mmCIF file of C-alpha atoms in Angstrom:
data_model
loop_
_atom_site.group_PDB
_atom_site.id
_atom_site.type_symbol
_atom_site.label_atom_id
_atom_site.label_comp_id
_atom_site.label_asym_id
_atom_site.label_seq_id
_atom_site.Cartn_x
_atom_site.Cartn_y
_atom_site.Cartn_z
ATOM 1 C CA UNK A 1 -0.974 -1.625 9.989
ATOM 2 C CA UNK A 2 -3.734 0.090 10.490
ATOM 3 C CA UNK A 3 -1.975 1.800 13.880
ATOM 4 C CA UNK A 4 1.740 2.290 12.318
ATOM 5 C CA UNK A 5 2.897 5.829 10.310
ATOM 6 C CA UNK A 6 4.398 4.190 7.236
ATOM 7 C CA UNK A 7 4.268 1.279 5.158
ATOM 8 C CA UNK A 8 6.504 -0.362 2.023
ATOM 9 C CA UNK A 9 4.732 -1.553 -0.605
ATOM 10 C CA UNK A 10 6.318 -3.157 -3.823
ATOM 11 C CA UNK A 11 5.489 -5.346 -6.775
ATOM 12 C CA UNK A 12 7.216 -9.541 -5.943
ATOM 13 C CA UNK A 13 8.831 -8.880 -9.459
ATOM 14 C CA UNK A 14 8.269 -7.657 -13.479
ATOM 15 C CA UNK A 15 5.170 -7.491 -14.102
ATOM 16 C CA UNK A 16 3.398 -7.224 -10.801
ATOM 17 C CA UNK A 17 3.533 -3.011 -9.921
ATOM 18 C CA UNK A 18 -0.687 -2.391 -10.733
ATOM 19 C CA UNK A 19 -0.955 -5.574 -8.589
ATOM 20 C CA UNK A 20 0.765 -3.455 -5.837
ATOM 21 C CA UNK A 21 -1.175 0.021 -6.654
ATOM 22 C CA UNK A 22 -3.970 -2.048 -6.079
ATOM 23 C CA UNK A 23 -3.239 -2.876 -2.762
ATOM 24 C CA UNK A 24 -2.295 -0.100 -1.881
ATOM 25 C CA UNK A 25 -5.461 1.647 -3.181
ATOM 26 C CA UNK A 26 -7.717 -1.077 -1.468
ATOM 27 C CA UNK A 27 -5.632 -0.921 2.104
ATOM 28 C CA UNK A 28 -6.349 2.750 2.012
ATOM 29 C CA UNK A 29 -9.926 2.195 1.211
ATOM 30 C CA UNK A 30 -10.399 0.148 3.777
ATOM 31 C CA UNK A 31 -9.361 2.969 6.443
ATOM 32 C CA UNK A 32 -11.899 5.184 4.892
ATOM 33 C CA UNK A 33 -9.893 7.823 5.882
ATOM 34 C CA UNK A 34 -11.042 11.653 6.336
ATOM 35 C CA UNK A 35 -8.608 12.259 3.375
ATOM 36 C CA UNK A 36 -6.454 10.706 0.820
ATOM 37 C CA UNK A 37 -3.838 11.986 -1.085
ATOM 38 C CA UNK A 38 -2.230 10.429 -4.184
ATOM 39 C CA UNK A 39 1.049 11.846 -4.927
ATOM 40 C CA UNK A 40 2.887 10.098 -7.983
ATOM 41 C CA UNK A 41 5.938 10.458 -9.765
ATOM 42 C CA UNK A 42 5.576 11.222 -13.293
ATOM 43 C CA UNK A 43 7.413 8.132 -14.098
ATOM 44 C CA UNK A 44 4.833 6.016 -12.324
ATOM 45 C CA UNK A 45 2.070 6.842 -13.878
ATOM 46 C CA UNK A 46 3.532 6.649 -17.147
ATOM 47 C CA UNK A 47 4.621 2.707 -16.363
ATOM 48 C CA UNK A 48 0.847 2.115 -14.658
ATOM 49 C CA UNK A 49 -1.573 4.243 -16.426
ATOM 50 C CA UNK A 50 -3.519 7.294 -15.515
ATOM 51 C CA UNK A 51 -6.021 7.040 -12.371
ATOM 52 C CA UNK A 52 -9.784 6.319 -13.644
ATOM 53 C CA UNK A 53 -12.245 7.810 -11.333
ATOM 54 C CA UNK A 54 -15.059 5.620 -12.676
ATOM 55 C CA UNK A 55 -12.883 2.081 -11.745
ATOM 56 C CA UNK A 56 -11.674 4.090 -8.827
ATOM 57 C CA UNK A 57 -14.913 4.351 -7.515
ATOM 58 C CA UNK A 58 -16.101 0.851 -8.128
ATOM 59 C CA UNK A 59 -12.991 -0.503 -6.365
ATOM 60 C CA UNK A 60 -14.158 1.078 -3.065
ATOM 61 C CA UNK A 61 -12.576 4.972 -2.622
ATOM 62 C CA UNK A 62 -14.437 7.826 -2.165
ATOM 63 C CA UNK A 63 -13.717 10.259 -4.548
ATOM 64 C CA UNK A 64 -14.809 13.340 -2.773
ATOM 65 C CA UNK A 65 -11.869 12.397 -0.296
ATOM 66 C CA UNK A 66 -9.572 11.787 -2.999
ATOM 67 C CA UNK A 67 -6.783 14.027 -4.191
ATOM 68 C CA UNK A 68 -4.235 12.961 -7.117
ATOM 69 C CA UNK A 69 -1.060 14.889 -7.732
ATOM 70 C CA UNK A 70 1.073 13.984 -11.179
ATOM 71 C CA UNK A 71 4.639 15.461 -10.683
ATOM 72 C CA UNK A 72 7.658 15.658 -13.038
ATOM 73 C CA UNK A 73 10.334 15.077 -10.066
ATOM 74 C CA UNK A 74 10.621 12.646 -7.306
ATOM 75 C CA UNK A 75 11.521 15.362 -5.353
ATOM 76 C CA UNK A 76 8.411 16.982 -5.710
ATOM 77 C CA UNK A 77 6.596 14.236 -5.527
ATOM 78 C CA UNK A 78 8.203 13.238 -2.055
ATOM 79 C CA UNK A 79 7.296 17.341 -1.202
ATOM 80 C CA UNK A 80 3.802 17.174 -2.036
ATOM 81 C CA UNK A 81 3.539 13.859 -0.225
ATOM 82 C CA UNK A 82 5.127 15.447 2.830
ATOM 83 C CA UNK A 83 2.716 18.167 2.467
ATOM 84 C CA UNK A 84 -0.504 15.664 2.655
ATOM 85 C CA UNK A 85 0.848 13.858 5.696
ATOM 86 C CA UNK A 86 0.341 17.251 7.646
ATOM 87 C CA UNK A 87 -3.810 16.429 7.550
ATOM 88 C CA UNK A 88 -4.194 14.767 10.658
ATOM 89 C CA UNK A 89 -6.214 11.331 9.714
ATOM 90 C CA UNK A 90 -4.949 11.678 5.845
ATOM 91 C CA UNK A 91 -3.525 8.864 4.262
ATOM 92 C CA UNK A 92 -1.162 9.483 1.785
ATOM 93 C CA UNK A 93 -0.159 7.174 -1.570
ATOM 94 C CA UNK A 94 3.169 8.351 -2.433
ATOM 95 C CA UNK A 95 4.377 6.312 -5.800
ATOM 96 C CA UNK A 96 7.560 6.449 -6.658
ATOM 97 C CA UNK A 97 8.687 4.851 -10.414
ATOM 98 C CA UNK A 98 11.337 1.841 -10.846
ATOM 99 C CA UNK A 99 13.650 4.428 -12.626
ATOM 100 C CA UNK A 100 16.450 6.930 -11.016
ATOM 101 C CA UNK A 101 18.161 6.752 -7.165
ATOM 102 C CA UNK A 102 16.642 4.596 -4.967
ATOM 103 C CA UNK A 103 15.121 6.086 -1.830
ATOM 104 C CA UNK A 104 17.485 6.599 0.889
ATOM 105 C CA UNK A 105 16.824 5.697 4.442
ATOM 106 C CA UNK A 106 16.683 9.876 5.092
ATOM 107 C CA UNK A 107 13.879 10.733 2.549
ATOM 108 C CA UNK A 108 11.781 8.045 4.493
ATOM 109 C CA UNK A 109 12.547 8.776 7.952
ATOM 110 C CA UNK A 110 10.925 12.402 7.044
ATOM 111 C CA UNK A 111 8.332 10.665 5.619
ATOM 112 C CA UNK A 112 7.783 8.615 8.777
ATOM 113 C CA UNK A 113 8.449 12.030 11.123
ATOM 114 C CA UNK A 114 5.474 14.016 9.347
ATOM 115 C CA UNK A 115 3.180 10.973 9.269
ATOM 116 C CA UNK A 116 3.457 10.599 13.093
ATOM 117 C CA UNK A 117 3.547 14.441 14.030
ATOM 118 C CA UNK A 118 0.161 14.605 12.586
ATOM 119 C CA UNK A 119 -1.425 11.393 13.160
ATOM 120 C CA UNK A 120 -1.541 10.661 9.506
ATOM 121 C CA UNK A 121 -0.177 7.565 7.443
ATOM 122 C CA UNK A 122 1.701 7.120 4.380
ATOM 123 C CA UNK A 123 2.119 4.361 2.338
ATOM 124 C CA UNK A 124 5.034 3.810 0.108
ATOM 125 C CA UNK A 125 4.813 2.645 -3.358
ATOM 126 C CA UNK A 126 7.854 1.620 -4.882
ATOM 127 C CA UNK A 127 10.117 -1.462 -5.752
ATOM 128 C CA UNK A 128 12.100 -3.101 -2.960
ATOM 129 C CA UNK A 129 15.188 -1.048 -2.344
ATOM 130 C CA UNK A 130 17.690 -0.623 0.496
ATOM 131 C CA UNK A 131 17.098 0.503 4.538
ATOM 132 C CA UNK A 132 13.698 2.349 5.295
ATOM 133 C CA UNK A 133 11.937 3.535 8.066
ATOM 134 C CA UNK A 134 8.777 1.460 6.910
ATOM 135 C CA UNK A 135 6.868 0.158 9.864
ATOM 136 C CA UNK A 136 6.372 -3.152 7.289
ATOM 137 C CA UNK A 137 7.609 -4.362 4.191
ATOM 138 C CA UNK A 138 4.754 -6.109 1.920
ATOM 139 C CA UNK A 139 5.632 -7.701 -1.954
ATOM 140 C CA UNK A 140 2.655 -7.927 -3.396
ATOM 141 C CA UNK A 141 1.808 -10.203 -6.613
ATOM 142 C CA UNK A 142 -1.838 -10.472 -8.796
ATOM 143 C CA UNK A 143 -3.761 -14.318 -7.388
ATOM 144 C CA UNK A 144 -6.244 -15.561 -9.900
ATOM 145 C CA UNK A 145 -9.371 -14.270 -8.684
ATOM 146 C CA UNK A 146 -11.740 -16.652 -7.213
ATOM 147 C CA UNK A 147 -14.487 -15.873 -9.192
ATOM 148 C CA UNK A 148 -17.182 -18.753 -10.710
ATOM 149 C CA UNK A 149 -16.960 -19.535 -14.208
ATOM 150 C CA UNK A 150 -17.244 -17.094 -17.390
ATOM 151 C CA UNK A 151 -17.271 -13.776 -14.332
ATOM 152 C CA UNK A 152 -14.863 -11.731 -13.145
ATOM 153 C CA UNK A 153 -14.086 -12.409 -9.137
ATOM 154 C CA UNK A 154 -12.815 -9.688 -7.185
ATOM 155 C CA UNK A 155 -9.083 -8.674 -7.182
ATOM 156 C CA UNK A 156 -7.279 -10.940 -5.269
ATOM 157 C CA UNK A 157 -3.409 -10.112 -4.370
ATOM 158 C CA UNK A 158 -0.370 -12.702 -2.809
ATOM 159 C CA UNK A 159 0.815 -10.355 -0.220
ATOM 160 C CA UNK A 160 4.465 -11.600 1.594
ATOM 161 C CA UNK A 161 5.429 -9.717 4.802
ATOM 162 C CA UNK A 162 8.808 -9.203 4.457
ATOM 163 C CA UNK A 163 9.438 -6.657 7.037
ATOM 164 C CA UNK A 164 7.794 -6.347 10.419
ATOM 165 C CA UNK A 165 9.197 -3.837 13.308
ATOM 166 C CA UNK A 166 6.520 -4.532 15.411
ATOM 167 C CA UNK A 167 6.244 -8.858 15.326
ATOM 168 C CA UNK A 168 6.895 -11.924 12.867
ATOM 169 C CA UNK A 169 7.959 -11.611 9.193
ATOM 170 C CA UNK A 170 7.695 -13.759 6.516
ATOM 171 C CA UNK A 171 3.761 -15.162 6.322
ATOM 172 C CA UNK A 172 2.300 -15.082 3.172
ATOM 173 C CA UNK A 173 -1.556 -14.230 2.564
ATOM 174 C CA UNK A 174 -3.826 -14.485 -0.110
ATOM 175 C CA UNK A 175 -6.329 -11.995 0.109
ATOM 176 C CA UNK A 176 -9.285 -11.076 -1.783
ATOM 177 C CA UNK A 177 -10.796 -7.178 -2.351
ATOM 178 C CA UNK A 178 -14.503 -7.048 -1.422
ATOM 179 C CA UNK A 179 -15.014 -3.130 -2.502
ATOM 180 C CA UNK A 180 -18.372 -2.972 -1.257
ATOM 181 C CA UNK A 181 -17.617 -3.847 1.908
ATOM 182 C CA UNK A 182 -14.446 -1.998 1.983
ATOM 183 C CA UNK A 183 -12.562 -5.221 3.534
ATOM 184 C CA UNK A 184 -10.017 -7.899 2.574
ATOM 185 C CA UNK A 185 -10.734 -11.615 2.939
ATOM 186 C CA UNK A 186 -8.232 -14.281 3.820
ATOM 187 C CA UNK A 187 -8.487 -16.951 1.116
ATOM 188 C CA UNK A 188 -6.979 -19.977 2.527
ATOM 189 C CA UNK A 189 -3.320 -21.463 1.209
ATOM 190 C CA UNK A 190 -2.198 -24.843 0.682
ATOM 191 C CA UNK A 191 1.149 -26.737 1.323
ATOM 192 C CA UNK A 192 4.315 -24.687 2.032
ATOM 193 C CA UNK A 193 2.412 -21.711 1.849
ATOM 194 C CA UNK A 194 0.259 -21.889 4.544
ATOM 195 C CA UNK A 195 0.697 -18.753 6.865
ATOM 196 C CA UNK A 196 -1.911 -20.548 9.432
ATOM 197 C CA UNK A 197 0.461 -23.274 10.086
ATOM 198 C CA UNK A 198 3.494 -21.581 10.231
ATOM 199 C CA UNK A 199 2.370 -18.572 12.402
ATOM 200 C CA UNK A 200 -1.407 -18.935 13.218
ATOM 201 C CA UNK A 201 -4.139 -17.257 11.608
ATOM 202 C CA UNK A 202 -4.425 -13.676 9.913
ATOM 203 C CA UNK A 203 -6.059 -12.116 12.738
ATOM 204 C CA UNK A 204 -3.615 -13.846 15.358
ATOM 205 C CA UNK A 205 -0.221 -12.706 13.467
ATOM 206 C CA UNK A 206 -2.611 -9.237 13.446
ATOM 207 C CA UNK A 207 -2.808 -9.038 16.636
ATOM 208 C CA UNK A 208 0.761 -10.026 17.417
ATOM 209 C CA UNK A 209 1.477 -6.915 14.997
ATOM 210 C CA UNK A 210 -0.105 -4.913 17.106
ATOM 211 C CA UNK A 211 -2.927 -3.547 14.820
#
C-alpha cells in the first residue's frame, strides 16, 4: 500500500464509518508522511464528528504535519484534495459523506493522476460504490479491542481486502493500532477467517502486493 497512489476505504456496513476514519487516520500515521492533508465533505463530518487534536495526537499523527479542510461541496472537497496531492510525499484523507452521487470512475482517475505526478498518495474515504481507480479496496469494521480487563486496549479494526490490482483479494485481517509505535499488529483469526491459511501470512500476501 504503502508504494501505490490511491486507496478505497469504506465502513463493512451501518454503523462502522469512524471504524474506517480510523484506519484511515492510523494507515496514514504510520507513513509519517512529510505532510497530511484532511479534506472532508461537510456531510462527513457532520455524520462522524469534528476532528479532536488532543485524541488526534494520542492516536499517533503529528499535528504540525496536519492540515484539515471542512467544505460545503464534494466538489470542493475533491478540489482541495486534488490540490494537497500536488506536495510531493503528502498524503491526502479525502472523505467523502454516504449522501448525494456516488463517485464516478473519472473523479478518481484524477485523483489517482495527481497522486502519481507528484509522488504523493491519497486515500479515499467513502462507502463502497461503483468502478474506481483505487489501487485496493479495504471494508473496514470496529474488533473488540484486546485489551485486559476493566482497560481500554488499543483500537483494533476487521479490515477485508476486497480489491487488489496488484495480487490476491479477499483475506481478512484483524489488526490492532499501537500509536506509539506508529504500527499495526496482526492479531491472529480463527476458523473460516483465517487469512494465514487461505493465503499465507500478512507479510507474505504483503509482499505478493508488492509493498
Amino acid at each position: 500500500m504503502a508504494k501505490a497512489a490511491l486507496h478505497e476505504i469504506g465502513p463493512a456496513g451501518p454503523g462502522a464509518e469512524a471504524a474506517a476514519m480510523g484506519f484511515a487516520l492510523a494507515l496514514t500515521a504510520s507513513w509519517n508522511p512529510p505532510a497530511i492533508l484532511w479534506a472532508g465533505e461537510e456531510a462527513a463530518f457532520s455524520e462522524e464528528g469534528a476532528p479532536y487534536p488532543v485524541g488526534l495526537a494520542q492516536y499517533g499523527l503529528n499535528l504540525s504535519r496536519l492540515i484539515v479542510i471542512r467544505a460545503k461541496k464534494r466538489e470542493e472537497t475533491l478540489w482541495a484534495a486534488e490540490q494537497g496531492l500536488a506536495a510531493p510525499g503528502a498524503v491526502v484523507i479525502c472523505a467523502l459523506g454516504a449522501r448525494g452521487k456516488a463517485l464516478d470512475l473519472k473523479a478518481s482517475r484524477r485523483l489517482l493522476l495527481f497522486a502519481e505526478r507528484n509522488r504523493s498518495r491519497c486515500l479515499l474515504l467513502q462507502p463502497e460504490v461503483g468502478p474506481s481507480a483505487a489501487w485496493t479496496r479495504w471494508r473496514i469494521a470496529p474488533v473488540t479491542s484486546d485489551g485486559v480487563d476493566h482497560e481500554l486496549g488499543p483500537p483494533a479494526f476487521r479490515a477485508e481486502l476486497t480489491r487488489n490490482r496488484a495480487g490476491p483479494s479477499g483475506q481478512t485481517f484483524i489488526l490492532d493500532w499501537n500509536a506509539h509505535a506508529r504500527a499495526f499488529a496482526e492479531r491472529a483469526l480463527a476458523g473460516d477467517l483465517s487469512a494465514a491459511a487461505r493465503d499465507g501470512s500478512f507479510e507474505a500476501v504483503r509482499a505478493r502486493a508488492g509493498r
